[in-house]
PDB file of C-alpha atoms in Angstrom:
ATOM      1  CA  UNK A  55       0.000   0.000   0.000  1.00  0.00           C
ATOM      2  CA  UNK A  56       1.455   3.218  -0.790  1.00  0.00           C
ATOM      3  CA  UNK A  57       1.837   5.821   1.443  1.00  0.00           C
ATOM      4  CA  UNK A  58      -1.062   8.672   2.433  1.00  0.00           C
ATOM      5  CA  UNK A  59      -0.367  11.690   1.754  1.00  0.00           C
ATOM      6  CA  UNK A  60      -0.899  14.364   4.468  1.00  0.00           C
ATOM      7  CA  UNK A  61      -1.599  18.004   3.961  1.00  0.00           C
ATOM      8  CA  UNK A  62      -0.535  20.652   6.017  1.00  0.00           C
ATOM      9  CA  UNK A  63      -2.620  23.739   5.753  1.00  0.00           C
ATOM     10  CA  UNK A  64       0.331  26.015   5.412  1.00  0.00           C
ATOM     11  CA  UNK A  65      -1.179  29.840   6.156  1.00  0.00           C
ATOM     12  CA  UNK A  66       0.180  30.339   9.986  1.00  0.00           C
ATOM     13  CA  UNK A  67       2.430  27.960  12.540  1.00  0.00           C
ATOM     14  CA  UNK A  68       4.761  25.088  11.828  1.00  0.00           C
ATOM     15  CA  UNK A  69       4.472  24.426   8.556  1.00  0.00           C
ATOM     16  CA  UNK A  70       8.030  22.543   8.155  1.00  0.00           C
ATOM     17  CA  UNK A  71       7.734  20.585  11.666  1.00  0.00           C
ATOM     18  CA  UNK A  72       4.569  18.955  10.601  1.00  0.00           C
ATOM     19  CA  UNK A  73       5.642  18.066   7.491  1.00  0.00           C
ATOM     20  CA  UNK A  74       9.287  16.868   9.011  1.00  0.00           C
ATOM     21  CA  UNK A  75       6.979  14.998  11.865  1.00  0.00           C
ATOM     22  CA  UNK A  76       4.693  13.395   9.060  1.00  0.00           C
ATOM     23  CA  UNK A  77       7.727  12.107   6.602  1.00  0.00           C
ATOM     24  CA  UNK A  78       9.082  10.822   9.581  1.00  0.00           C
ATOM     25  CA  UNK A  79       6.096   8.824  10.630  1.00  0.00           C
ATOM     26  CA  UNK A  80       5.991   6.942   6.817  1.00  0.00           C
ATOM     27  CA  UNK A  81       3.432   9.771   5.426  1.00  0.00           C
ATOM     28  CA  UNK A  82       3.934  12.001   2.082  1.00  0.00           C
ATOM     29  CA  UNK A  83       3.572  15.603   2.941  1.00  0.00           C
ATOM     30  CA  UNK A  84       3.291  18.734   0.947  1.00  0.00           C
ATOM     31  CA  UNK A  85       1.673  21.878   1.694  1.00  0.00           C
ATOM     32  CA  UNK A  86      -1.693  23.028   1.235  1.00  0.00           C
ATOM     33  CA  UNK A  87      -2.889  26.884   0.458  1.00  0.00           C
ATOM     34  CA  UNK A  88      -5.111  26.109  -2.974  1.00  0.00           C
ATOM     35  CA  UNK A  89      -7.951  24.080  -3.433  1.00  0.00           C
ATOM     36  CA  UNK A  90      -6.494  22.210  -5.947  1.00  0.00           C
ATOM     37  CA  UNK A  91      -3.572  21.033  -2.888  1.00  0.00           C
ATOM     38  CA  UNK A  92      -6.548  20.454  -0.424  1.00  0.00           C
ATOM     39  CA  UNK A  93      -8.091  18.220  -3.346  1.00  0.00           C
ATOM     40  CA  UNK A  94      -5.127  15.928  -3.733  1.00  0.00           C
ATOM     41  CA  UNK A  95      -4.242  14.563  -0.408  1.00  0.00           C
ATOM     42  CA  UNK A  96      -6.006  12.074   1.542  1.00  0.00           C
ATOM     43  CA  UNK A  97      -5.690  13.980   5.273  1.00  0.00           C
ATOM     44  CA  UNK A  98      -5.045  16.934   6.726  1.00  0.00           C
ATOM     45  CA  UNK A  99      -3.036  18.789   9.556  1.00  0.00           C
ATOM     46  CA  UNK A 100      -4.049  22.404  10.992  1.00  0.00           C
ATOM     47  CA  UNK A 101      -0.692  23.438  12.846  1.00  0.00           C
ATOM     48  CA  UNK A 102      -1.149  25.932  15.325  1.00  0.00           C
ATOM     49  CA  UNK A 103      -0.947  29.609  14.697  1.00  0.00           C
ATOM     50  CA  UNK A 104      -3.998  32.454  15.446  1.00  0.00           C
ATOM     51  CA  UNK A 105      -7.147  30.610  14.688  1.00  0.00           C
ATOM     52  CA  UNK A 106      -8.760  33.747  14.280  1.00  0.00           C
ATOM     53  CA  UNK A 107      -6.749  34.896  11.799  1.00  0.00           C
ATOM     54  CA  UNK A 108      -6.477  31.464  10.173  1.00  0.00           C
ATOM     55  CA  UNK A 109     -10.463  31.612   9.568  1.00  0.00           C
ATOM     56  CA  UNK A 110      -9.995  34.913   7.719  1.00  0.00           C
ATOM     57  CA  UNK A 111      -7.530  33.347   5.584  1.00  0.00           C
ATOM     58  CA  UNK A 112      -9.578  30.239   4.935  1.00  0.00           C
ATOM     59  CA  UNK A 113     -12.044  32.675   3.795  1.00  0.00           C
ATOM     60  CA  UNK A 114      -9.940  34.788   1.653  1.00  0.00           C
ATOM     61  CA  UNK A 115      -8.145  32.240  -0.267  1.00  0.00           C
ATOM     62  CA  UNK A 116     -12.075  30.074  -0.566  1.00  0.00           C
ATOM     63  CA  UNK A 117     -10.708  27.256   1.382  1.00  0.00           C
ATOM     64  CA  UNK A 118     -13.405  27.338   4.358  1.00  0.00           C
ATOM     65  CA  UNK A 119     -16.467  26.090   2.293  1.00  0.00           C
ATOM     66  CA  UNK A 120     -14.445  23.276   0.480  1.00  0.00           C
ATOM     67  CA  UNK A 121     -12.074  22.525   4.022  1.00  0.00           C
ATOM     68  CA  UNK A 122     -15.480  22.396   5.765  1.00  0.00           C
ATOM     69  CA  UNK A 123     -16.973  19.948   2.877  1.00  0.00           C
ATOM     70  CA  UNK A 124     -13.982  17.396   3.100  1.00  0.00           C
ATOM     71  CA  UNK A 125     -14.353  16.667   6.650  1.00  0.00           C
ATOM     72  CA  UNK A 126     -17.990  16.426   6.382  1.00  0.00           C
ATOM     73  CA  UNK A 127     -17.134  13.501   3.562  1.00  0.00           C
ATOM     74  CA  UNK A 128     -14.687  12.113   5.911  1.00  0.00           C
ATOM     75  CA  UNK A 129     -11.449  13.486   5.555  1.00  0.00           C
ATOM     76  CA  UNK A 130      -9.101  12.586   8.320  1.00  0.00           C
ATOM     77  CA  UNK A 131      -7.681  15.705  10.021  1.00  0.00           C
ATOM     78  CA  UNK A 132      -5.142  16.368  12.943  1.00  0.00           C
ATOM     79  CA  UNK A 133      -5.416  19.841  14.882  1.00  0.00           C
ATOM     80  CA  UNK A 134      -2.603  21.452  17.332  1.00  0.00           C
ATOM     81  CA  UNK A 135      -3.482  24.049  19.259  1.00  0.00           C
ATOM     82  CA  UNK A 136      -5.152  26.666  16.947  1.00  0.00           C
ATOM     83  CA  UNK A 137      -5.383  23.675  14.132  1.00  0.00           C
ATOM     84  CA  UNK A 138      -8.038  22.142  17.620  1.00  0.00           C
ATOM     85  CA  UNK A 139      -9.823  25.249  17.849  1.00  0.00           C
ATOM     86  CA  UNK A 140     -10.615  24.761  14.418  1.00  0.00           C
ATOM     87  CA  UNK A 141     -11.755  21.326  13.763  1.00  0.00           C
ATOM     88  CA  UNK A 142     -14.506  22.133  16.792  1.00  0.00           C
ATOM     89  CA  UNK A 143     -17.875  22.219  16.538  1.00  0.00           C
ATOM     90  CA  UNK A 144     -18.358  25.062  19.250  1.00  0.00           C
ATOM     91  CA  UNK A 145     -15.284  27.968  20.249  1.00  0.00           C
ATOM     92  CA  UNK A 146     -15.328  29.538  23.234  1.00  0.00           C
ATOM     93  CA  UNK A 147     -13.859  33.158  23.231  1.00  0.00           C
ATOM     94  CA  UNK A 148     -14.046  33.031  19.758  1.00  0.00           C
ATOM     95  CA  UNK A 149     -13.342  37.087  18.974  1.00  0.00           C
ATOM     96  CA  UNK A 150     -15.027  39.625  17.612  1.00  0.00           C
ATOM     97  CA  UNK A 151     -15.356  42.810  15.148  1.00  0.00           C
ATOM     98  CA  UNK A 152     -15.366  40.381  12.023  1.00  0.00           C
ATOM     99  CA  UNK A 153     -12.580  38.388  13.052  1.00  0.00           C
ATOM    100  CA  UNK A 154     -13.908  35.376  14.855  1.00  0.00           C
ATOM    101  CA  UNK A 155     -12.530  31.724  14.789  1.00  0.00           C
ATOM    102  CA  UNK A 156     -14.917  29.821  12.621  1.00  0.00           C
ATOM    103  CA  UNK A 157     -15.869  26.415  13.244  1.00  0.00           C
ATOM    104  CA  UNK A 158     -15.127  23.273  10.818  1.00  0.00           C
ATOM    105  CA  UNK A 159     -17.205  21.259  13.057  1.00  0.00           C
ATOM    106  CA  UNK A 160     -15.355  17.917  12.532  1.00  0.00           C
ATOM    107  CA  UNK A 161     -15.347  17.361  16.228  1.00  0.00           C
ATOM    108  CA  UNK A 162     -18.093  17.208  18.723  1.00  0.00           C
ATOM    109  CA  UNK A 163     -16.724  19.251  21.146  1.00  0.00           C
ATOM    110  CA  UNK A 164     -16.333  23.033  22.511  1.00  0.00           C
ATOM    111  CA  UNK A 165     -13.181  24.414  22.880  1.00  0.00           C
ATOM    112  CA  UNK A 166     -12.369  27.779  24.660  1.00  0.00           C
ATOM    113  CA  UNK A 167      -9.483  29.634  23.121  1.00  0.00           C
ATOM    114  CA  UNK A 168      -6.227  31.059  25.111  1.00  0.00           C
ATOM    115  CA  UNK A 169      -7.630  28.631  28.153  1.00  0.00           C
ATOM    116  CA  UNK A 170      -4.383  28.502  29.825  1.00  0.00           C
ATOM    117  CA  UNK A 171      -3.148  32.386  29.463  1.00  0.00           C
ATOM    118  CA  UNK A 172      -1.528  34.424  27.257  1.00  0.00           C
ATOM    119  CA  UNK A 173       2.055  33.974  25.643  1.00  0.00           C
ATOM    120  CA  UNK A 174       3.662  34.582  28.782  1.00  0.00           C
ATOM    121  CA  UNK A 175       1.579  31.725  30.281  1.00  0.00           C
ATOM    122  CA  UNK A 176       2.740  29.452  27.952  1.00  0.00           C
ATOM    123  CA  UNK A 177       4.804  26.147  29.580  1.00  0.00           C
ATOM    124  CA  UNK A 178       6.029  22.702  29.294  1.00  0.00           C
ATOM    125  CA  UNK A 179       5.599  19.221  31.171  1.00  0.00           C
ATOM    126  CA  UNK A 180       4.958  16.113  30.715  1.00  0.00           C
ATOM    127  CA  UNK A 181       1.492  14.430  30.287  1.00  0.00           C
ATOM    128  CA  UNK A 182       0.169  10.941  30.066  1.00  0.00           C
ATOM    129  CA  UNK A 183      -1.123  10.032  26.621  1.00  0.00           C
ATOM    130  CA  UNK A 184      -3.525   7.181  26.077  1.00  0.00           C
ATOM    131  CA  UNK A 185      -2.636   4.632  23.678  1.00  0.00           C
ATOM    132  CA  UNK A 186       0.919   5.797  23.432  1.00  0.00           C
ATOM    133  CA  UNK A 187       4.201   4.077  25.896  1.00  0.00           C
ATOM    134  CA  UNK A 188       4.914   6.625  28.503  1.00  0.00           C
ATOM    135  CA  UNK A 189       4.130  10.008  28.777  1.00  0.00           C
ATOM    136  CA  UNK A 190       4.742  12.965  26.423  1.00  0.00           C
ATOM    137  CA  UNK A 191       6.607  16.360  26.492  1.00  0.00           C
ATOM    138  CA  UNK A 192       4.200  18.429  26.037  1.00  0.00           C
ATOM    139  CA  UNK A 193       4.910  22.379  24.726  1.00  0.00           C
ATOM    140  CA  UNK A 194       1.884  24.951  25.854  1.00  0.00           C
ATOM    141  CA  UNK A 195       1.745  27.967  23.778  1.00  0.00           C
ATOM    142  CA  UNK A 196      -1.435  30.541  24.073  1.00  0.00           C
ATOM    143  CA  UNK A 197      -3.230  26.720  24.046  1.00  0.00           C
ATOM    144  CA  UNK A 198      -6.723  26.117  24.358  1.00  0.00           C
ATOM    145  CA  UNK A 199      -8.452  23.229  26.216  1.00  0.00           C
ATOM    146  CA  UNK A 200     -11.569  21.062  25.853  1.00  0.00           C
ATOM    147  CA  UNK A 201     -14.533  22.241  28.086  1.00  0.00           C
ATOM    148  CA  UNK A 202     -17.052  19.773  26.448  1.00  0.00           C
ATOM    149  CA  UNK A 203     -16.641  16.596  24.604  1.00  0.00           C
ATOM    150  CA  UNK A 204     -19.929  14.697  22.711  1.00  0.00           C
ATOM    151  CA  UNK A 205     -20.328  10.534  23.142  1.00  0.00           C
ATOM    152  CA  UNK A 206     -18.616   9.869  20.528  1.00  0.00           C
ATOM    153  CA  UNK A 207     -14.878  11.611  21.510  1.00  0.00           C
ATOM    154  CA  UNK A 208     -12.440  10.361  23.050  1.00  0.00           C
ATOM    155  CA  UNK A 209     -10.605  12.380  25.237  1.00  0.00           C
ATOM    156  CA  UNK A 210      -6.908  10.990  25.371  1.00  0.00           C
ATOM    157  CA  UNK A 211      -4.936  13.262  27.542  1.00  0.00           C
ATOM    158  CA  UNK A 212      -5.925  15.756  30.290  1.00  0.00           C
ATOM    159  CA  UNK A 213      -3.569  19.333  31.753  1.00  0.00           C
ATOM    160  CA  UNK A 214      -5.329  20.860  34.776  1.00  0.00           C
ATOM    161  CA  UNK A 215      -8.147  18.829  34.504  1.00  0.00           C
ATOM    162  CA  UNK A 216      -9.427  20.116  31.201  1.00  0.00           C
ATOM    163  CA  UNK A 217      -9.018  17.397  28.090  1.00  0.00           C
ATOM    164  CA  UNK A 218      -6.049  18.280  26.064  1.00  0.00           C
ATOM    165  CA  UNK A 219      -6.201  15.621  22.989  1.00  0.00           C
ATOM    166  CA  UNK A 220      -9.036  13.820  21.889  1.00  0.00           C
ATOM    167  CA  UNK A 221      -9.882  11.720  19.062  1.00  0.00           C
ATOM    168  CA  UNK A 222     -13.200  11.113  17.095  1.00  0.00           C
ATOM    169  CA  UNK A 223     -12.787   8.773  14.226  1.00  0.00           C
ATOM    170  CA  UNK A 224     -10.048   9.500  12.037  1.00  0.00           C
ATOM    171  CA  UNK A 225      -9.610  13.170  13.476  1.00  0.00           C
ATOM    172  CA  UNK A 226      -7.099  13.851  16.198  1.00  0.00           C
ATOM    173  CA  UNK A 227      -6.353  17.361  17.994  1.00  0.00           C
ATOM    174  CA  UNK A 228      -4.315  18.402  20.799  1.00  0.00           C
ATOM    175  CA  UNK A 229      -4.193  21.858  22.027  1.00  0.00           C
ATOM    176  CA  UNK A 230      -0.305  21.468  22.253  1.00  0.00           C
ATOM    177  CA  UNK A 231       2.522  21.550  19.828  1.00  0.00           C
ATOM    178  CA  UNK A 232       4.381  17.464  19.600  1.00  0.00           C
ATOM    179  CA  UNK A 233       5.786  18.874  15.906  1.00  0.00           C
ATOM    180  CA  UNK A 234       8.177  20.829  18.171  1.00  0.00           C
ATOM    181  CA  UNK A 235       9.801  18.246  20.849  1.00  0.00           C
ATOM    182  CA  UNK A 236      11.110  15.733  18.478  1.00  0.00           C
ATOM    183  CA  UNK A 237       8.590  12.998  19.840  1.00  0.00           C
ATOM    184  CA  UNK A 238       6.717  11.672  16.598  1.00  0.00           C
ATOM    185  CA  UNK A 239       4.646   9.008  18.339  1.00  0.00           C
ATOM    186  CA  UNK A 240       1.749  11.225  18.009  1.00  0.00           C
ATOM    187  CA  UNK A 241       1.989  12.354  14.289  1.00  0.00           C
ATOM    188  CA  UNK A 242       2.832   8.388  13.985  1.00  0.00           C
ATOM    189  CA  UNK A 243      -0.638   7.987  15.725  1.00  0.00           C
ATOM    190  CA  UNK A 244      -2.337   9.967  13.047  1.00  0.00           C
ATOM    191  CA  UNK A 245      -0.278   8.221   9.897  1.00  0.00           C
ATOM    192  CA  UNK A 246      -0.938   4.880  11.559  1.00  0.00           C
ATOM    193  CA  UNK A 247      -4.885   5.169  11.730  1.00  0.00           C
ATOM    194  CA  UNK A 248      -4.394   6.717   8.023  1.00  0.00           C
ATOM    195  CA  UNK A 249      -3.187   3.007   7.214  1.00  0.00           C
ATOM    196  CA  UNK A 250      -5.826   1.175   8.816  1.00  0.00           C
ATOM    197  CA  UNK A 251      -8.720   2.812   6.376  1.00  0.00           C
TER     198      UNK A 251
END
């Protein structure tokens, strides 16, 4: 079986970590700012970056309709931090004055934005993962976390009692950054349940 190829919406964040991450973990990866990139690749990733202002750009370059129709169809997606604000069904502190974070409703939960802080609250430790051997390094930038999950999410790690990653299907999020520790295991996570389609 050849490989998937994974997109990485490349508007804001770590474009070249994901894609480093992904190739690492067995995937193809290219970028994705067209429609025609979003049409060719069998997944997605939403690095982290300013949701709000991702939204805008979704909307300016006529990727939010066509995003938003993919993962309604069933296109596997993987959210960090602003990439999980994203792929929520509800946002919390979304913004305001035409700039709001705009939900691609791909999983049933609500997420409130900047939970932890602001930049200056951003931190590091280590967090128990479920499904993965031992715990991950987790980086906390501006993050959100997970006020409300729906029956059918999974919630696979937890930072100050607030879910951190969950899974639904074949979409994963985390509201933290593994595509800049080094650890793979979770971007392996994502390639792996790409395989078992």
């Amino acid at each position: 079986m050849s490989a998937a190829h994974v997109g990485v919406l490349a508007l804001q964040g770590d474009t070249r970590e994901h894609l480093a991450a992904l190739r690492e973990a067995g995937a193809e990866a290219s970028t994705v700012r067209r429609l025609r990139e979003l049409e060719s690749v069998d997944a997605l990733v939403i690095p982290g970056g300013e949701s709000t202002t991702m939204s805008h750009l979704l909307r300016e370059l006529e990727l939010l309709e066509p995003l938003r129709a993919r993962l309604a169809e069933g296109m596997p997606a993987y959210g960090s931090c602003a990439g999980m604000i994203l792929l929520a069904s509800e946002i919390l502190d979304a913004g305001a004055g035409g700039r709001e974070a705009t939900p691609l409703k791909a999983i049933d939960m609500t997420v409130r934005r900047n939970a932890f802080g602001r930049q200056i609250d951003s931190f590091e430790g280590d967090i128990e993962f479920e499904g993965l051997d031992g715990p991950v390094h987790a980086v906390f930038i501006r993050a959100p976390w997970v006020e409300r999950v729906g029956p059918g999410v999974e919630v696979l790690a937890e930072a100050a009692g607030h879910p951190v990653a969950v899974r639904q299907g074949r979409m994963l999020a985390t509201s933290f950054h593994p595509e800049v520790t080094g650890d793979r295991r979770v971007h392996a996570m994502f390639v792996d349940s790409l395989r078992a389609r």
